[in-house]
CSV table of C-alpha atoms in Angstrom, one decimal:
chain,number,residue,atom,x,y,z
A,166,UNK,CA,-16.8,-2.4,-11.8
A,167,UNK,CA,-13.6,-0.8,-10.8
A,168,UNK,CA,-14.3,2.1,-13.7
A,169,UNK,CA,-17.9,2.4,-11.6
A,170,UNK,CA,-15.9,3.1,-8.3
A,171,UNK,CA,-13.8,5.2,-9.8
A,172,UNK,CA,-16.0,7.8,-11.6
A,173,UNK,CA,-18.6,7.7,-8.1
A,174,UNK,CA,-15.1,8.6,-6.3
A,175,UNK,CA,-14.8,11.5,-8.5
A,176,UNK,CA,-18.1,12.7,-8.6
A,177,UNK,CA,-17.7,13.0,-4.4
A,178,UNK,CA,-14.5,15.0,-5.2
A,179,UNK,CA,-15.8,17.5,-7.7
A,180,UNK,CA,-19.4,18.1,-5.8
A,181,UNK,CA,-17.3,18.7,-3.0
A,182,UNK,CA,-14.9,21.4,-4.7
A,183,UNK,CA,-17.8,22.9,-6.6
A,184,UNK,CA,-19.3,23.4,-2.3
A,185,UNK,CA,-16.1,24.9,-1.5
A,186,UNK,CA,-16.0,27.0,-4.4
A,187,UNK,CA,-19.3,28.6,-3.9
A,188,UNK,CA,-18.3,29.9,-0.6
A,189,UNK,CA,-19.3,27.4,1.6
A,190,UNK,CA,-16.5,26.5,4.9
A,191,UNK,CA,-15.2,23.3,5.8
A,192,UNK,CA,-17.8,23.0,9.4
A,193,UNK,CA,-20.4,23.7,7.3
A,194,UNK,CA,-20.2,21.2,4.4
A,195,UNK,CA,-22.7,18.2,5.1
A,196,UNK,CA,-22.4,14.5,4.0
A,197,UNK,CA,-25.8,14.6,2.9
A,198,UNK,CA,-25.1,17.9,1.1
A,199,UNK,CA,-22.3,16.6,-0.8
A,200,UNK,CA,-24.7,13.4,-1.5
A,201,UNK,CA,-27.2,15.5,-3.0
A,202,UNK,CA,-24.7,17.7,-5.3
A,203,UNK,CA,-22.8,14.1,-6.2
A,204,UNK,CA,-26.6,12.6,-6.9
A,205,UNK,CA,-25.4,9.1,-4.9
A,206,UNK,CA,-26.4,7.6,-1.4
A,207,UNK,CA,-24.8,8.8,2.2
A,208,UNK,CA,-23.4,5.5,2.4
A,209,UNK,CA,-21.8,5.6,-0.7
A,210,UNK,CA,-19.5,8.6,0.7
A,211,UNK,CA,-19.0,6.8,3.6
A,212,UNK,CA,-17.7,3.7,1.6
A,213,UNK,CA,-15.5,5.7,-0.4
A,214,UNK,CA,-13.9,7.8,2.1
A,215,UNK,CA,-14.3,7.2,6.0
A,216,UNK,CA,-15.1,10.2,7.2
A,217,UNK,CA,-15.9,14.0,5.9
A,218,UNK,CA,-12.6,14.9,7.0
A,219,UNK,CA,-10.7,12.8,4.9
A,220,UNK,CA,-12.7,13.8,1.6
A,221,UNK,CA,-12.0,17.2,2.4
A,222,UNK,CA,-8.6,16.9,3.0
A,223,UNK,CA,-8.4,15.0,-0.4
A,224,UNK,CA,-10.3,17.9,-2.1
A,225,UNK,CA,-8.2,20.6,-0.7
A,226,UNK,CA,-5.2,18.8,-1.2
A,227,UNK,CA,-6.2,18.0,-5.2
A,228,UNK,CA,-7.0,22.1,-5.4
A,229,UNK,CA,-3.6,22.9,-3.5
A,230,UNK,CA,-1.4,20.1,-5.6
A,231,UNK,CA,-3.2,21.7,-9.3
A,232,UNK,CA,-2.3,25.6,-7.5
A,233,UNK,CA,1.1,24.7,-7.0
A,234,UNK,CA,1.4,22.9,-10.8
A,235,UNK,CA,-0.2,26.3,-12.5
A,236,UNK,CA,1.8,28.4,-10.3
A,237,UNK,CA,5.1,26.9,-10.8
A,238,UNK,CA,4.9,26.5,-14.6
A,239,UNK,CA,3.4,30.1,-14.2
A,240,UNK,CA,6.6,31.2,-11.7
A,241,UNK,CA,9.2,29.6,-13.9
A,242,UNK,CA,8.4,32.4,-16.7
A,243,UNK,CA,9.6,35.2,-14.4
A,244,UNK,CA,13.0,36.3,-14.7
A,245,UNK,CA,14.9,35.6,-10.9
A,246,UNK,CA,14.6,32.5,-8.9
A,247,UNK,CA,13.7,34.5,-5.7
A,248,UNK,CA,11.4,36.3,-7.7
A,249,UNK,CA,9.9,33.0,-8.6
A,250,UNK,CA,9.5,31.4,-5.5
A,251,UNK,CA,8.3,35.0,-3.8
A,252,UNK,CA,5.3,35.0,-5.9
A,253,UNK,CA,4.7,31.2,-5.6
A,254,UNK,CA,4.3,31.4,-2.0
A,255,UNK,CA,2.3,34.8,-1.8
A,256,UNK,CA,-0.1,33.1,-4.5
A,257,UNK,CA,-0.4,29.8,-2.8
A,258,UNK,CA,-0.9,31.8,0.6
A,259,UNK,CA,-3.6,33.4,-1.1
A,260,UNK,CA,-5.8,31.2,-2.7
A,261,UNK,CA,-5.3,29.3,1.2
A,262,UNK,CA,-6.0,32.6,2.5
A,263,UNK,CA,-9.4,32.5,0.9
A,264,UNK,CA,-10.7,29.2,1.4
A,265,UNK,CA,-8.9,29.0,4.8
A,266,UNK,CA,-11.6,26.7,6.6
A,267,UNK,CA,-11.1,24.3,4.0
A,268,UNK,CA,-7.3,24.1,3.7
A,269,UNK,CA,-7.3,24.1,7.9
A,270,UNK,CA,-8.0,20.3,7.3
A,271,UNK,CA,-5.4,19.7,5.0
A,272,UNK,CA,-2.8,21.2,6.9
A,273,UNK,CA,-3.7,19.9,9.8
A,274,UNK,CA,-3.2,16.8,8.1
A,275,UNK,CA,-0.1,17.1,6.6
A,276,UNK,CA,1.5,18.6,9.6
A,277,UNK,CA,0.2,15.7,11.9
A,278,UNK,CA,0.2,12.8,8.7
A,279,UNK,CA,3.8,13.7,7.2
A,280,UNK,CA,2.5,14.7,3.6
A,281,UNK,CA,5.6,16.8,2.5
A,282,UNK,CA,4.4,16.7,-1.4
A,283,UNK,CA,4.3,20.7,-1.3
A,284,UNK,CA,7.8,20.8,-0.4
A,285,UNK,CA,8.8,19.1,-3.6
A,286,UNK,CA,7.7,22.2,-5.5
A,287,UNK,CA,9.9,24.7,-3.7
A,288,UNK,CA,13.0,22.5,-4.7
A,289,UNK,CA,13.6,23.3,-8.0
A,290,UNK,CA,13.6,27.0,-7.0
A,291,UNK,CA,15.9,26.8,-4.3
A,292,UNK,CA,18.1,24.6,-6.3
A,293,UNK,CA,17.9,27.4,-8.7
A,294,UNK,CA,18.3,30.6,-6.0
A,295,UNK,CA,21.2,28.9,-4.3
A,296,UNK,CA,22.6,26.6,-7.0
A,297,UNK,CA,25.5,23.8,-5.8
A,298,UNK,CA,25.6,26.0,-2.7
A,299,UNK,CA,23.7,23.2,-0.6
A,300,UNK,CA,23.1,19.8,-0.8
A,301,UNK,CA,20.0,18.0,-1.4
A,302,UNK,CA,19.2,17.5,2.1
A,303,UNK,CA,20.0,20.9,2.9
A,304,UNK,CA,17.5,22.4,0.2
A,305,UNK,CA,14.9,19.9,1.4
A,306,UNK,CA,15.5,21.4,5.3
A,307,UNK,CA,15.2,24.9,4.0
A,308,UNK,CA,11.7,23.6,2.1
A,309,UNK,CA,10.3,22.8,5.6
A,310,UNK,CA,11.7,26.0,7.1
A,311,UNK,CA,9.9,27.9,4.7
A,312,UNK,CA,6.8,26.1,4.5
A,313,UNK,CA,5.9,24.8,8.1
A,314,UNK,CA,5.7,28.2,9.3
A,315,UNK,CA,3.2,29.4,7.2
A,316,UNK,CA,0.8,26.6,7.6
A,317,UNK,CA,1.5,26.5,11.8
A,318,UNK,CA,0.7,30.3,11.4
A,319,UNK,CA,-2.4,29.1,9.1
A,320,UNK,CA,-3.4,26.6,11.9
A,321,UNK,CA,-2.9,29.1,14.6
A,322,UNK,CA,-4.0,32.8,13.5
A,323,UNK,CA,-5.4,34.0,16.6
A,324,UNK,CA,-2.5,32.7,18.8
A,325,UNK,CA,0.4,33.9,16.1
A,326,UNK,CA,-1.7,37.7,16.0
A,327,UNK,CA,-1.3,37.9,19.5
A,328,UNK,CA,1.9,36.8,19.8
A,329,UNK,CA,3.4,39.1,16.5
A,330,UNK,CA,0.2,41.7,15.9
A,331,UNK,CA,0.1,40.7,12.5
A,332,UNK,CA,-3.2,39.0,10.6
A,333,UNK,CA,-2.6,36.5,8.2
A,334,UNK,CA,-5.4,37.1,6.6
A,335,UNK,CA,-4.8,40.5,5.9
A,336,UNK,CA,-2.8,40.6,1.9
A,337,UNK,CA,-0.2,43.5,2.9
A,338,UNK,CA,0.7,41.7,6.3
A,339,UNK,CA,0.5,38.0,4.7
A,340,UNK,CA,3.4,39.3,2.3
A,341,UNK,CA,5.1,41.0,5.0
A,342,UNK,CA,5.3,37.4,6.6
A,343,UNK,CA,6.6,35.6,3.5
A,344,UNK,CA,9.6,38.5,3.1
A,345,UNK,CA,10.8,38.0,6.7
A,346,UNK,CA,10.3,33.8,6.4
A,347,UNK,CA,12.4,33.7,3.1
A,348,UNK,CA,15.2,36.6,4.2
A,349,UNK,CA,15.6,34.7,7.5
A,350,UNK,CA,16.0,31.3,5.3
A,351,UNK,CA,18.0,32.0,2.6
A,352,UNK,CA,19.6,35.4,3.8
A,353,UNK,CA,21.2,36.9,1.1
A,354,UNK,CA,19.9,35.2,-1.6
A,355,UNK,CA,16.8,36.8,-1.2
A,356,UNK,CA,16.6,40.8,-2.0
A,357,UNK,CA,12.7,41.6,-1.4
């Protein structure tokens, strides 16, 4: 029975990435669309997770958590530890960039929820960037202060173009952002 649960829990999650994947934003994702692409009952989704917000936080947050995996094993080939975590972020700011409506409930969730489990992957590349040079605690402080930003700026695009002129969702300016979040954080240790 429990096998049962568990596969109809993961067909939910897969129909639902396979919506966001063909383009489709958060607002307009229905329960009874993602009933029809998972082939089960309304209910059933209700059952297995509450409400569509929290299946497509849990989508998003699967998508961002197997990003981050590829992207670190994928960062930790490059030759400098700034380097590395430079193209980690711009990547990860990316693929957010691009399914944006999605990844709004996520971060929304994290930020209010206290989900920190992206912060662990920036860790080994500070600890690498600044070496015995901070503490544990410290490295997990500058974690936040490089990731919060981005997903309040995320949250808040309209409000943080108004107040800076920059568009998040513009590439160029999106990179821009990253350089002046990590030189502010770790100073030095970080040559863009």
């Amino acid at each position: 029975m429990e096998k049962n649960r568990q596969e109809t829990r993961e067909k939910i999650l897969t129909a639902v990435a396979e919506i966001l994947t063909e383009g489709y934003a958060s607002d307009q994702i229905t329960i009874r669309q993602i009933a029809e692409k998972a082939n089960v009952a309304i209910g059933t989704i209700n059952y297995h997770f509450e409400s569509k917000e929290k299946l497509l936080y849990e989508v998003a947050s699967d998508l961002l958590l197997d990003l981050s995996d590829n992207l670190l094993k994928e960062a930790l080939e490059t030759i400098h530890p700034a380097e590395q975590l430079r193209a980690f972020l711009v990547k990860t700011s990316d693929f957010v960039a691009t399914y944006e409506k999605a990844f709004r409930v996520s971060i929304a969730y994290d930020l209010t929820q206290g989900d920190m489990s992206i912060n662990y992957y920036l860790l080994p590349l500070l600890k690498a960037i600044l070496g015995e040079e901070k503490s544990e605690l410290e490295l997990k402080m500058l974690s936040l202060q490089i990731l919060m930003p981005m997903q309040a700026i995320l949250l808040n695009d309209r409000e943080f173009w108004k107040f800076s002129g920059k568009d998040i969702f513009q590439k160029d300016q999106r990179d821009e952002l990253i350089d002046v979040i990590l030189k502010n954080t770790l100073g030095s240790s970080f040559d863009s």
